[in-house]
Short mmCIF file of C-alpha atoms and ligand atoms in Angstrom, two decimals:
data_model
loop_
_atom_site.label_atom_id
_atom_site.label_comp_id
_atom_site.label_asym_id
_atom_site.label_seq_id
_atom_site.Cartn_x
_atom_site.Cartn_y
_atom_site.Cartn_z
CA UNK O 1 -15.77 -36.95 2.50
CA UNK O 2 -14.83 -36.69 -0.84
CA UNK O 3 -17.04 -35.09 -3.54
CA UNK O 4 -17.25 -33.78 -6.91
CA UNK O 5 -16.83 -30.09 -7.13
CA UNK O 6 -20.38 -28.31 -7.47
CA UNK O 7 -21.98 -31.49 -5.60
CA UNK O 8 -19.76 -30.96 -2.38
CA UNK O 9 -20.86 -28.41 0.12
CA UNK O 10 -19.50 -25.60 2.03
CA UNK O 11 -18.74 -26.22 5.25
CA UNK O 12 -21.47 -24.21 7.91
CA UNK O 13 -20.49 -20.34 8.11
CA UNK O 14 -18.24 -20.75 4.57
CA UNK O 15 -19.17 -19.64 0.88
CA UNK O 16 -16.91 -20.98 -1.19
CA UNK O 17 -17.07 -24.88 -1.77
CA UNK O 18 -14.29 -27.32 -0.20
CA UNK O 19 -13.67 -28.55 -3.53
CA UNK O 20 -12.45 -25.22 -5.08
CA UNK O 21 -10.05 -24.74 -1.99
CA UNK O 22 -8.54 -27.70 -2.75
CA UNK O 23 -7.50 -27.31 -6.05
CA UNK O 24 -6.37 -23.52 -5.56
CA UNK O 25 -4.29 -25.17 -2.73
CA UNK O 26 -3.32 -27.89 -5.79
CA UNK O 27 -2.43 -25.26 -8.34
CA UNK O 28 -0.03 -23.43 -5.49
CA UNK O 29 1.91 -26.63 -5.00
CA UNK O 30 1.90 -27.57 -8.54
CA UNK O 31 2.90 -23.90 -9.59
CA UNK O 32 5.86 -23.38 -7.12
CA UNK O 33 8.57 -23.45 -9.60
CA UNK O 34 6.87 -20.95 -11.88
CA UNK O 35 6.70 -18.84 -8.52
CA UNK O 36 10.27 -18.90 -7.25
CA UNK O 37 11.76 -18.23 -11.51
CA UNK O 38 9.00 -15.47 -12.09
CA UNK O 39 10.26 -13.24 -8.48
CA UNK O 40 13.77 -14.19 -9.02
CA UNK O 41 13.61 -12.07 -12.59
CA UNK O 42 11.37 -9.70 -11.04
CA UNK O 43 13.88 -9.40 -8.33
CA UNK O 44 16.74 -9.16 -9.97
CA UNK O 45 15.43 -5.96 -12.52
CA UNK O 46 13.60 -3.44 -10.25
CA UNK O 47 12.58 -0.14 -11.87
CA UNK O 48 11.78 3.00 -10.65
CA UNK O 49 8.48 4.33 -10.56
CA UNK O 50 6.81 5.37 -13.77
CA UNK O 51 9.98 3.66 -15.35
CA UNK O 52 8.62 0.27 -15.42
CA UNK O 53 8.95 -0.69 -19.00
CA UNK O 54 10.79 -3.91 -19.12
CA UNK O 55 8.17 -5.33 -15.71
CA UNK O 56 5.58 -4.36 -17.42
CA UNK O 57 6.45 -5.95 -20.80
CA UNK O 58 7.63 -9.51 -18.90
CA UNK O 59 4.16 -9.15 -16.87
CA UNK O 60 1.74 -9.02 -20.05
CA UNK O 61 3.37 -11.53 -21.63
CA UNK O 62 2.88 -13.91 -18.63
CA UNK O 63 -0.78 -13.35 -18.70
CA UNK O 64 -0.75 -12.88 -22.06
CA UNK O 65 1.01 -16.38 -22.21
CA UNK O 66 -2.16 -17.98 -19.58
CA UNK O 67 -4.90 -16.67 -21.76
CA UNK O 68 -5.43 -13.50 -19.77
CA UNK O 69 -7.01 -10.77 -21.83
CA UNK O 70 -4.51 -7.61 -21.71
CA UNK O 71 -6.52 -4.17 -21.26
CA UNK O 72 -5.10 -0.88 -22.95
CA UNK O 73 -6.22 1.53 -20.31
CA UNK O 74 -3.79 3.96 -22.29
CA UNK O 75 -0.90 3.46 -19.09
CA UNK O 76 2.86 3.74 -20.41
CA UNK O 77 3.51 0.98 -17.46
CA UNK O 78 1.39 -0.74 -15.50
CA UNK O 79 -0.79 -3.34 -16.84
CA UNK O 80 -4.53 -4.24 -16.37
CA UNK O 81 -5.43 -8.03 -17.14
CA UNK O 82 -9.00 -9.04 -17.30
CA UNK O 83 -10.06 -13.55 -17.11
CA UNK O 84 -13.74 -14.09 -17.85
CA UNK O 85 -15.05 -16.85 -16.00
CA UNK O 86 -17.31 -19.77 -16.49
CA UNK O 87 -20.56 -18.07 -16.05
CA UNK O 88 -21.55 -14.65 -15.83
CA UNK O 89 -21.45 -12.68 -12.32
CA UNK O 90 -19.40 -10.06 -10.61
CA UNK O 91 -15.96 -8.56 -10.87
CA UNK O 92 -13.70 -8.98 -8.45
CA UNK O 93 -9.95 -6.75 -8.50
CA UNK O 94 -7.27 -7.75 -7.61
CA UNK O 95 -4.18 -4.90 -7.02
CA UNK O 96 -0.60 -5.01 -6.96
CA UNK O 97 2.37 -2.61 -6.98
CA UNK O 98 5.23 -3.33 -9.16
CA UNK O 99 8.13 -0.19 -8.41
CA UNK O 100 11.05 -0.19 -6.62
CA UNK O 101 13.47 2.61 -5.00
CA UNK O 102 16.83 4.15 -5.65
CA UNK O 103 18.30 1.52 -2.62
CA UNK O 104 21.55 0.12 -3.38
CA UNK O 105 20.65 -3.80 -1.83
CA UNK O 106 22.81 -4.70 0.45
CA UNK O 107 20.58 -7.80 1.42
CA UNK O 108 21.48 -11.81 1.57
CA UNK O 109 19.44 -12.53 -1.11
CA UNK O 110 21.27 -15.71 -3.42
CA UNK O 111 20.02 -13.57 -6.38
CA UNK O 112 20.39 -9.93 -5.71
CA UNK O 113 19.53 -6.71 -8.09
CA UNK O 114 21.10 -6.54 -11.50
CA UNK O 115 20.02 -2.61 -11.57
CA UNK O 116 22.98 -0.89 -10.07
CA UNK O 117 21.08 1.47 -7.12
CA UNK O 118 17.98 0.07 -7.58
CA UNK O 119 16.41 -2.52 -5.64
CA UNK O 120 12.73 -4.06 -4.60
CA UNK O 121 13.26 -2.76 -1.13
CA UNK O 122 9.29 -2.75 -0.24
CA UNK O 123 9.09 -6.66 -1.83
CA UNK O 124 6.65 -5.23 -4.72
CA UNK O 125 8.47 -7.86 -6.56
CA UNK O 126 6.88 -10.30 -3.80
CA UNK O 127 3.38 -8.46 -4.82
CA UNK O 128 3.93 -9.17 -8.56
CA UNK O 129 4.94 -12.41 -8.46
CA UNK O 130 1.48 -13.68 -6.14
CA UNK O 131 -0.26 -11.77 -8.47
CA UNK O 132 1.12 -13.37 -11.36
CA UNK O 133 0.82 -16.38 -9.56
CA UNK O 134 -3.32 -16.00 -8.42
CA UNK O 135 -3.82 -15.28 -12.73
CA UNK O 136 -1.82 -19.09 -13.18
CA UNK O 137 -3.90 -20.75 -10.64
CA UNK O 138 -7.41 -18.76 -11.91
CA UNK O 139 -6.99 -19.30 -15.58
CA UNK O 140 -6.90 -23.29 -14.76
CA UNK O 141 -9.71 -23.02 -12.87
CA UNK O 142 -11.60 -20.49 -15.08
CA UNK O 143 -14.62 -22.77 -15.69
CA UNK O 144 -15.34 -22.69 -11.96
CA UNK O 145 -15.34 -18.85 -11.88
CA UNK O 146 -18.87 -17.44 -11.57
CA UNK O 147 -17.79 -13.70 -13.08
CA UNK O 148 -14.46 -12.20 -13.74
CA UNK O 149 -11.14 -10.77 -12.38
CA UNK O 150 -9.55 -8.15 -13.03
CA UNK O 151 -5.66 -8.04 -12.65
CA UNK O 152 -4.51 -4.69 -11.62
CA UNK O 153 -0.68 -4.36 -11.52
CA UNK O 154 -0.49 -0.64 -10.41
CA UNK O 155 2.82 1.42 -11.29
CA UNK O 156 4.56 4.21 -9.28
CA UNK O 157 3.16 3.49 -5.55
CA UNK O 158 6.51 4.69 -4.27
CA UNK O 159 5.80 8.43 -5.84
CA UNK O 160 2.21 8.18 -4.21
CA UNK O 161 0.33 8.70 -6.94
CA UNK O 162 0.31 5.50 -9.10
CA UNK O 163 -3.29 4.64 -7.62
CA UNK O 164 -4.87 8.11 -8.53
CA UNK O 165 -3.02 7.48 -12.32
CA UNK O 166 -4.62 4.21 -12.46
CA UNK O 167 -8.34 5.65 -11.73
CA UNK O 168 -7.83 8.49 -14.00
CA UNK O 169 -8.04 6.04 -16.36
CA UNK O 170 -10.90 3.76 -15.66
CA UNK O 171 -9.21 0.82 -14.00
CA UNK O 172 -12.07 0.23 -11.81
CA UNK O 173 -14.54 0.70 -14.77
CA UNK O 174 -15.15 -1.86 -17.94
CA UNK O 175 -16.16 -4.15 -16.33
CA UNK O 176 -16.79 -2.11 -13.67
CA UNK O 177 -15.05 -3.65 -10.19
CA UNK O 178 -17.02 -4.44 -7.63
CA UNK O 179 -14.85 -5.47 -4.88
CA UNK O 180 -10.63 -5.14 -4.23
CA UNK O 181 -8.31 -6.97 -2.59
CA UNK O 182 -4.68 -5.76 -2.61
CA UNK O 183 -1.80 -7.53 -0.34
CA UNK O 184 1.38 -6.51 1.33
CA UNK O 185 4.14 -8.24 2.55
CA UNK O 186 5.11 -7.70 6.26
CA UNK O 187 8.05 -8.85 7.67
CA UNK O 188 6.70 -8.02 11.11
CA UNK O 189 4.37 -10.98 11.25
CA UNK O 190 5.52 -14.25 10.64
CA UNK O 191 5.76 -15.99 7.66
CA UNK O 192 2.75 -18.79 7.26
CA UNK O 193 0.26 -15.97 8.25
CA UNK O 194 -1.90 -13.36 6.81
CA UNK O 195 -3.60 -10.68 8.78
CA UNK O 196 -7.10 -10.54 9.08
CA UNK O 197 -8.18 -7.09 10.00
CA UNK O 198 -11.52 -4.73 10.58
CA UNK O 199 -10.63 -1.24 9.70
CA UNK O 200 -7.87 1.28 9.61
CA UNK O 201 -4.66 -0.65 8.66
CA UNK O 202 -2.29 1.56 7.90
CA UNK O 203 -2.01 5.46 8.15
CA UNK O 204 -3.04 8.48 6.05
CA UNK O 205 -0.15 10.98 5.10
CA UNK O 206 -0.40 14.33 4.69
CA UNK O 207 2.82 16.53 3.93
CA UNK O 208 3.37 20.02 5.38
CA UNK O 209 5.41 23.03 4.82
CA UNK O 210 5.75 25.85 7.09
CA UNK O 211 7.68 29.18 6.39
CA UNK O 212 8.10 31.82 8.95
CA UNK O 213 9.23 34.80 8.12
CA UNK O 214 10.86 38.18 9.94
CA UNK O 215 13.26 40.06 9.49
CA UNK O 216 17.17 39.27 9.25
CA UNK O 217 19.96 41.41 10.07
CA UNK O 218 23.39 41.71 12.24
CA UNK O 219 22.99 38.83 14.89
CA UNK O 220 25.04 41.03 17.63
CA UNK O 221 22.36 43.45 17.03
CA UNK O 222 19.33 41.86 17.93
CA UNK O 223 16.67 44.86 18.80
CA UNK O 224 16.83 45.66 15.19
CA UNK O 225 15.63 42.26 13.82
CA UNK O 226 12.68 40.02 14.20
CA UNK O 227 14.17 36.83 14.89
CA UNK O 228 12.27 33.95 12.59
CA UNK O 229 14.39 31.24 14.66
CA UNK O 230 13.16 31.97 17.64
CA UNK O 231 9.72 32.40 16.39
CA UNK O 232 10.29 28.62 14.42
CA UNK O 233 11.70 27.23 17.51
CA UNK O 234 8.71 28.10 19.68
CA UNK O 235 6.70 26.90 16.64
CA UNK O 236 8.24 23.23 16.81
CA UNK O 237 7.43 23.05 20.24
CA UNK O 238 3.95 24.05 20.36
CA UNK O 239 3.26 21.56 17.61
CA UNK O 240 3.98 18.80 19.69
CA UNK O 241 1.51 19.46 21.69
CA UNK O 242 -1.12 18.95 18.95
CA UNK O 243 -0.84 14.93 19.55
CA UNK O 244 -0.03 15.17 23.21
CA UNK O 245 -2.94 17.55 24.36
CA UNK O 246 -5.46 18.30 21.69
CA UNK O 247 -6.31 14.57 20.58
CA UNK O 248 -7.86 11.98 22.34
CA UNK O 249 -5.30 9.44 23.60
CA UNK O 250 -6.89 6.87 21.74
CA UNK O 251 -7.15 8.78 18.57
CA UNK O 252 -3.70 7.67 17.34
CA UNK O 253 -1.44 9.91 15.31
CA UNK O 254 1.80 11.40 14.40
CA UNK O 255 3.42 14.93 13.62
CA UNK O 256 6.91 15.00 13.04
CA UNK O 257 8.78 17.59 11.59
CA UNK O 258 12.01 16.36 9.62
CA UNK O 259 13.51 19.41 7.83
CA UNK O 260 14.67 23.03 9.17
CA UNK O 261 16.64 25.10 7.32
CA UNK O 262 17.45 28.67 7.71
CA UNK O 263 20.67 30.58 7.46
CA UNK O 264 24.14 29.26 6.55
CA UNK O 265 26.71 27.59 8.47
CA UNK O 266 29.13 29.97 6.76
CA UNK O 267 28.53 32.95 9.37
CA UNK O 268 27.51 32.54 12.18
CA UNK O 269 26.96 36.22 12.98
CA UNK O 270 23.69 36.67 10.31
CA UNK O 271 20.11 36.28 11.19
CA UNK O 272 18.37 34.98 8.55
CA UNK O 273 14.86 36.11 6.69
CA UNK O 274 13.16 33.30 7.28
CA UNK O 275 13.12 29.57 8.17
CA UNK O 276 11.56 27.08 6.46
CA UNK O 277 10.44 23.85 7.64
CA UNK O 278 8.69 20.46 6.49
CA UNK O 279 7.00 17.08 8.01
CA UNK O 280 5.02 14.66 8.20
CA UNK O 281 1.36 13.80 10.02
CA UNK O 282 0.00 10.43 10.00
CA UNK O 283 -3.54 9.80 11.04
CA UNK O 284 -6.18 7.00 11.09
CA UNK O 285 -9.52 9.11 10.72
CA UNK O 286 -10.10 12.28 7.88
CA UNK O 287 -11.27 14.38 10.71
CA UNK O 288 -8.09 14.02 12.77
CA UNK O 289 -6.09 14.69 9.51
CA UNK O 290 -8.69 17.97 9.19
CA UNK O 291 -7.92 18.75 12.77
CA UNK O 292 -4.07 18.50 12.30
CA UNK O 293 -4.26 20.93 9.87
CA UNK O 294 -6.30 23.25 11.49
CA UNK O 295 -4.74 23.68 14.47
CA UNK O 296 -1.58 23.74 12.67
CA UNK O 297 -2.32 26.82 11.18
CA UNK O 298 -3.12 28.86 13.94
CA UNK O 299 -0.32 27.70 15.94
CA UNK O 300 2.11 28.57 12.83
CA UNK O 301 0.47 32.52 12.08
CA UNK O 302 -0.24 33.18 15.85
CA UNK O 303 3.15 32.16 17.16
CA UNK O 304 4.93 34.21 14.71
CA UNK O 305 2.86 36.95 14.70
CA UNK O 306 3.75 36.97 19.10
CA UNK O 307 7.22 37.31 17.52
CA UNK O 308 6.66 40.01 15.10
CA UNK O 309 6.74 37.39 11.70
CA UNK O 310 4.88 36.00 9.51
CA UNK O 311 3.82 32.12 9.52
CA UNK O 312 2.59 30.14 6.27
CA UNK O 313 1.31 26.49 6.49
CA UNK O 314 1.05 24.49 2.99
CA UNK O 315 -0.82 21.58 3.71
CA UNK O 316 -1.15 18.50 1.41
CA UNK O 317 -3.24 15.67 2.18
CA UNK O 318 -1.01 13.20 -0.01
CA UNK O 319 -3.14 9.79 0.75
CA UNK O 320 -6.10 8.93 3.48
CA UNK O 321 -5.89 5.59 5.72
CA UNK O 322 -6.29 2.28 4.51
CA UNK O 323 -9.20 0.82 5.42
CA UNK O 324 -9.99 -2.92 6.24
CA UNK O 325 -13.88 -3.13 5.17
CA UNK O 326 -15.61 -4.97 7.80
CA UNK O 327 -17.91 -6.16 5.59
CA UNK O 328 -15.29 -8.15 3.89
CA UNK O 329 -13.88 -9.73 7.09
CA UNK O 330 -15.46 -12.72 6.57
CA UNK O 331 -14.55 -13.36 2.67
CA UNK O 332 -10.84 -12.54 3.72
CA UNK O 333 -11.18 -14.90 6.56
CA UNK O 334 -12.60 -18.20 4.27
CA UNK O 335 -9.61 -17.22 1.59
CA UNK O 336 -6.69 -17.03 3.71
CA UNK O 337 -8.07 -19.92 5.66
CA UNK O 338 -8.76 -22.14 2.79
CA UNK O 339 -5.11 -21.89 1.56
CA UNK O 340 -4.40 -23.52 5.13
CA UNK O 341 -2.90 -20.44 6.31
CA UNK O 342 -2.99 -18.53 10.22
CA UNK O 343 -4.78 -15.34 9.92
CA UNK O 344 -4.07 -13.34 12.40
CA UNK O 345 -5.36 -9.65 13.28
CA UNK O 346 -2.19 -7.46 13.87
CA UNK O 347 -1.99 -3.93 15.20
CA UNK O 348 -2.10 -1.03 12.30
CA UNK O 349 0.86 1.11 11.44
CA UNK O 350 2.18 4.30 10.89
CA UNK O 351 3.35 3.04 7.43
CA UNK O 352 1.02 3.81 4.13
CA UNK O 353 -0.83 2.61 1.13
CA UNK O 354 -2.09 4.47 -1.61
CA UNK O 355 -4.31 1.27 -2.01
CA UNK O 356 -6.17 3.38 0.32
CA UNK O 357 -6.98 5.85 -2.87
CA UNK O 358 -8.57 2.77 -4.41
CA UNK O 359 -10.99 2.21 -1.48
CA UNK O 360 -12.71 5.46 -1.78
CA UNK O 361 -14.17 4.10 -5.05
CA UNK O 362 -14.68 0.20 -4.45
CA UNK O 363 -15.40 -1.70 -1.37
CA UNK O 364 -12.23 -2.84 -0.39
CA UNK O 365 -9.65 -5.43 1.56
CA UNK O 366 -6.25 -4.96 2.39
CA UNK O 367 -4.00 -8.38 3.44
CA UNK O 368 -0.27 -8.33 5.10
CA UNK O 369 1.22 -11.54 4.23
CA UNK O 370 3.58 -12.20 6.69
CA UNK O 371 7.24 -12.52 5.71
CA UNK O 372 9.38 -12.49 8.97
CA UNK O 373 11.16 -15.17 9.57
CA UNK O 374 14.55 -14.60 11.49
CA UNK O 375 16.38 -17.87 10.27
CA UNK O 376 16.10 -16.66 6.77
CA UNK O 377 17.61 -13.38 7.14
CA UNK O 378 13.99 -11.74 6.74
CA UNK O 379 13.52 -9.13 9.79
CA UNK O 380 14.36 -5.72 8.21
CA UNK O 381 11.94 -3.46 7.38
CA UNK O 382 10.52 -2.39 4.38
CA UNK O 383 13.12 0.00 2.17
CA UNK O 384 15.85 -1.02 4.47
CA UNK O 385 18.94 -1.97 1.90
CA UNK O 386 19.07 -5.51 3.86
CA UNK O 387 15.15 -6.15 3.04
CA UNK O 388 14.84 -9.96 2.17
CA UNK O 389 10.93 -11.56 1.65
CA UNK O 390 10.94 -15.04 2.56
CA UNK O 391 10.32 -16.66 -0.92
CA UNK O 392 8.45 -19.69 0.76
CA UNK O 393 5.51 -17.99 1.22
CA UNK O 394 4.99 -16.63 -2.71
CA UNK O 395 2.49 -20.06 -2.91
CA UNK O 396 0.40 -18.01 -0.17
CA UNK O 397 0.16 -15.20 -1.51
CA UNK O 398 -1.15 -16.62 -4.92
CA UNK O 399 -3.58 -18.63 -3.06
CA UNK O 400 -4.47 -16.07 -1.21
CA UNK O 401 -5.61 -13.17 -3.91
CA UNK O 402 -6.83 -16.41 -6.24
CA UNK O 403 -9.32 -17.40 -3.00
CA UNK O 404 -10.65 -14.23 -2.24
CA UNK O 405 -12.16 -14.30 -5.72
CA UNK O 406 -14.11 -17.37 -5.00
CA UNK O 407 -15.55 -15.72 -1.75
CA UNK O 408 -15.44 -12.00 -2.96
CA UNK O 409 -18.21 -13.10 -5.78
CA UNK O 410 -19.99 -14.31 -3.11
CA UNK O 411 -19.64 -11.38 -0.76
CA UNK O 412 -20.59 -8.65 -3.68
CA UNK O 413 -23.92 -11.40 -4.16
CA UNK O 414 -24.88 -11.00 -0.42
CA UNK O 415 -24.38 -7.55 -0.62
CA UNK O 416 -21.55 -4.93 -0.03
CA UNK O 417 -22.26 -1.14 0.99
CA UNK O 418 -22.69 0.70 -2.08
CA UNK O 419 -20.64 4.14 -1.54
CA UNK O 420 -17.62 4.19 -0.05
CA UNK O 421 -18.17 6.99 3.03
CA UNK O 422 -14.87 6.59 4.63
CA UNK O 423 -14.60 10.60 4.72
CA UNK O 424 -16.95 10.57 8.07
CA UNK O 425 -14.26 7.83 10.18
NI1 LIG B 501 5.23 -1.03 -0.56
#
């Protein structure tokens, strides 16, 4: 059933017109070379976060080179493109991260990093590159675009705060946005899918530090001190119980405590002042995170203070969840499905986004694009030194943020929920 685009219908329960799937699916074919030479550069000069002057010169000249307009939000890296479409209408955003860590790569990639101890070890370079790609495929099929997109290539996700940096300077506004999609790699689903979620994705971080504090002396002589290790020990246990018997068992989350110091392994003969400690809690609803803290608290100052010390809780909510807006489930499904891709709806993780920091301002969807595939070397996990992305599925990707503008337009025309109230999940 062949049909002129505009004339040809969308098939029952779909938005977006066969026609215009077609073609993106076209352009991602067509486009594959420009795909596999645009990540191989990107892979092979990864930059630190806030340091990503040489990305963020190749990336405007790419769009710069496809008749994307280049924004001066005032960012020293990062970029912000912005593709007017055929007619007026909405704006849809599209996000991606561009830094990479201090990981020396020890992967089987045929072209690995040129930066000595510096490597894409979370695939941002993957997240780039369909990015770049989705502006190649839109800006040929710019007449077709009823509104605008708005390329967001976000720096410093690694140091947690490249999101909040980005809003701080209008990203979202001029035009203002008025729906985001971002997109992750994820080695743990298979490559030739994308995950089609509703709600919490991935977790919300908060970062704690705890001191307690007694009073050191000879350790032979113990009647004259007030212990802080024994005081910290007790501590550490107490908080496991937070998880294990405060929460609901279906009210997932995670407290772990990764640093104690106190004392020196010089002498072992010295009680020390105080012992400090620091973790990490991971939770998939603000009032669990609220919770966390709370009870934290107590159990830090009233434990020590059974000991005779003094406990001190610093607690920093660093990022909240990332959330999967359900009422954007069924323009993610038509997109990923239209590139003749599986989506599939995978369990959420422990791992997080500060994409999340975006979704408090703009409804908002979240993809994984799966990137496991064994017989390519691509199973380890993200900042692993042996990381690998399967490159095959770069095409998807493209097609993927490049779709969900066709059926985000007509999501924000139906109707999205105007403030973000993610606060009360
Ligand atoms: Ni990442």
């Amino acid at each position: 059933m062949a049909g002129r685009a505009g004339n040809e219908k969308a098939p029952a329960g779909n938005v977006v017109p066969e026609a215009v799937k077609r073609e993106v699916r076209e352009r991602m074919k067509e486009l594959e070379p420009a795909f596999q030479a645009a990540f191989r550069y990107l892979h092979q000069h990864p930059e630190l976060s806030f340091q990503e002057v040489e990305t963020t010169r190749y990336i405007k000249k790419k769009l710069l080179d496809m008749g994307v307009e280049v924004l001066d939000i005032g960012a020293d890296t990062g970029v912000v493109g912005l593709l007017r479409g055929g007619e007026d209408g909405p704006c849809i955003g599209l996000r991606a991260d561009i830094d990479a860590l201090p990981i020396q790569e020890a992967s089987t990639s045929p072209f690995p990093s040129k930066n000595d101890g510096i490597m894409h070890a979370c695939g941002h370079d993957v997240h780039m590159t369909c990015l770049l790609g989705a502006a190649a495929i839109l800006s040929r099929l710019r007449d077709q675009i009823h509104g605008s997109v708005k390329f967001i290539f976000e720096p410093g996700e690694e140091a947690v705060t490249g999101s909040r940096y980005m809003l701080d300077r209008g990203v979202l506004d001029n035009p203002r946005v008025d729906a985001l999609f971002g997109l992750h790699n994820q080695p743990l689903i298979p490559s030739g899918t994308v995950s089609v979620h509703s709600g919490p994705l991935m977790a919300g971080v908060d970062r704690i530090h705890l001191t307690i504090t007694g009073k050191g002396g000879h350790g032979g002589i113990p009647q004259k001190n007030r212990d802080p290790i024994v005081a910290a020990s007790s501590f550490i246990l107490a908080a496991q119980t937070i998880v294990s018997r405060n929460l609901s068992p279906l009210d997932a989350a995670v407290l772990s405590i990764c640093y104690v110091n106190a004392g020196s392994s010089q002498v072992s003969n010295v009680t020390p002042e105080s012992v400090e400690m620091a973790g990490t809690v991971r939770t998939f609803r603000s009032e669990t995170s609220a919770f966390i803290e709370k009870r934290l608290r107590t159990l830090v100052e009233e434990i020590a203070a059974a000991f005779g010390c003094e406990g001190e809780l610093e607690y920093i909510h660093d990022h909240p969840f990332t959330y999967d807006l359900p009422a954007l489930v069924p323009a993610a499904r038509e997109a990923v499905l239209g590139c003749g891709a599986q989506p599939i709806d995978p369990e959420p993780i422990t791992a997080s986004e500060d994409f999340s920091v975006f979704e408090r301002h703009v409804p908002a969807y979240f993809y994984w694009l799966g990137t496991g595939n064994e017989e390519k070397d691509c199973v380890y996990a993200w900042h692993s030194p042996h990381f690998k992305a399967d490159t095959d599925i770069l095409r998807l990707g493209a097609g993927t943020y490049a779709l969900s503008v066709f059926t985000g337009i007509e999501a924000v025309k139906r109707g999205l929920p105007d403030e973000q109230d993610l606060s009360k999940l």
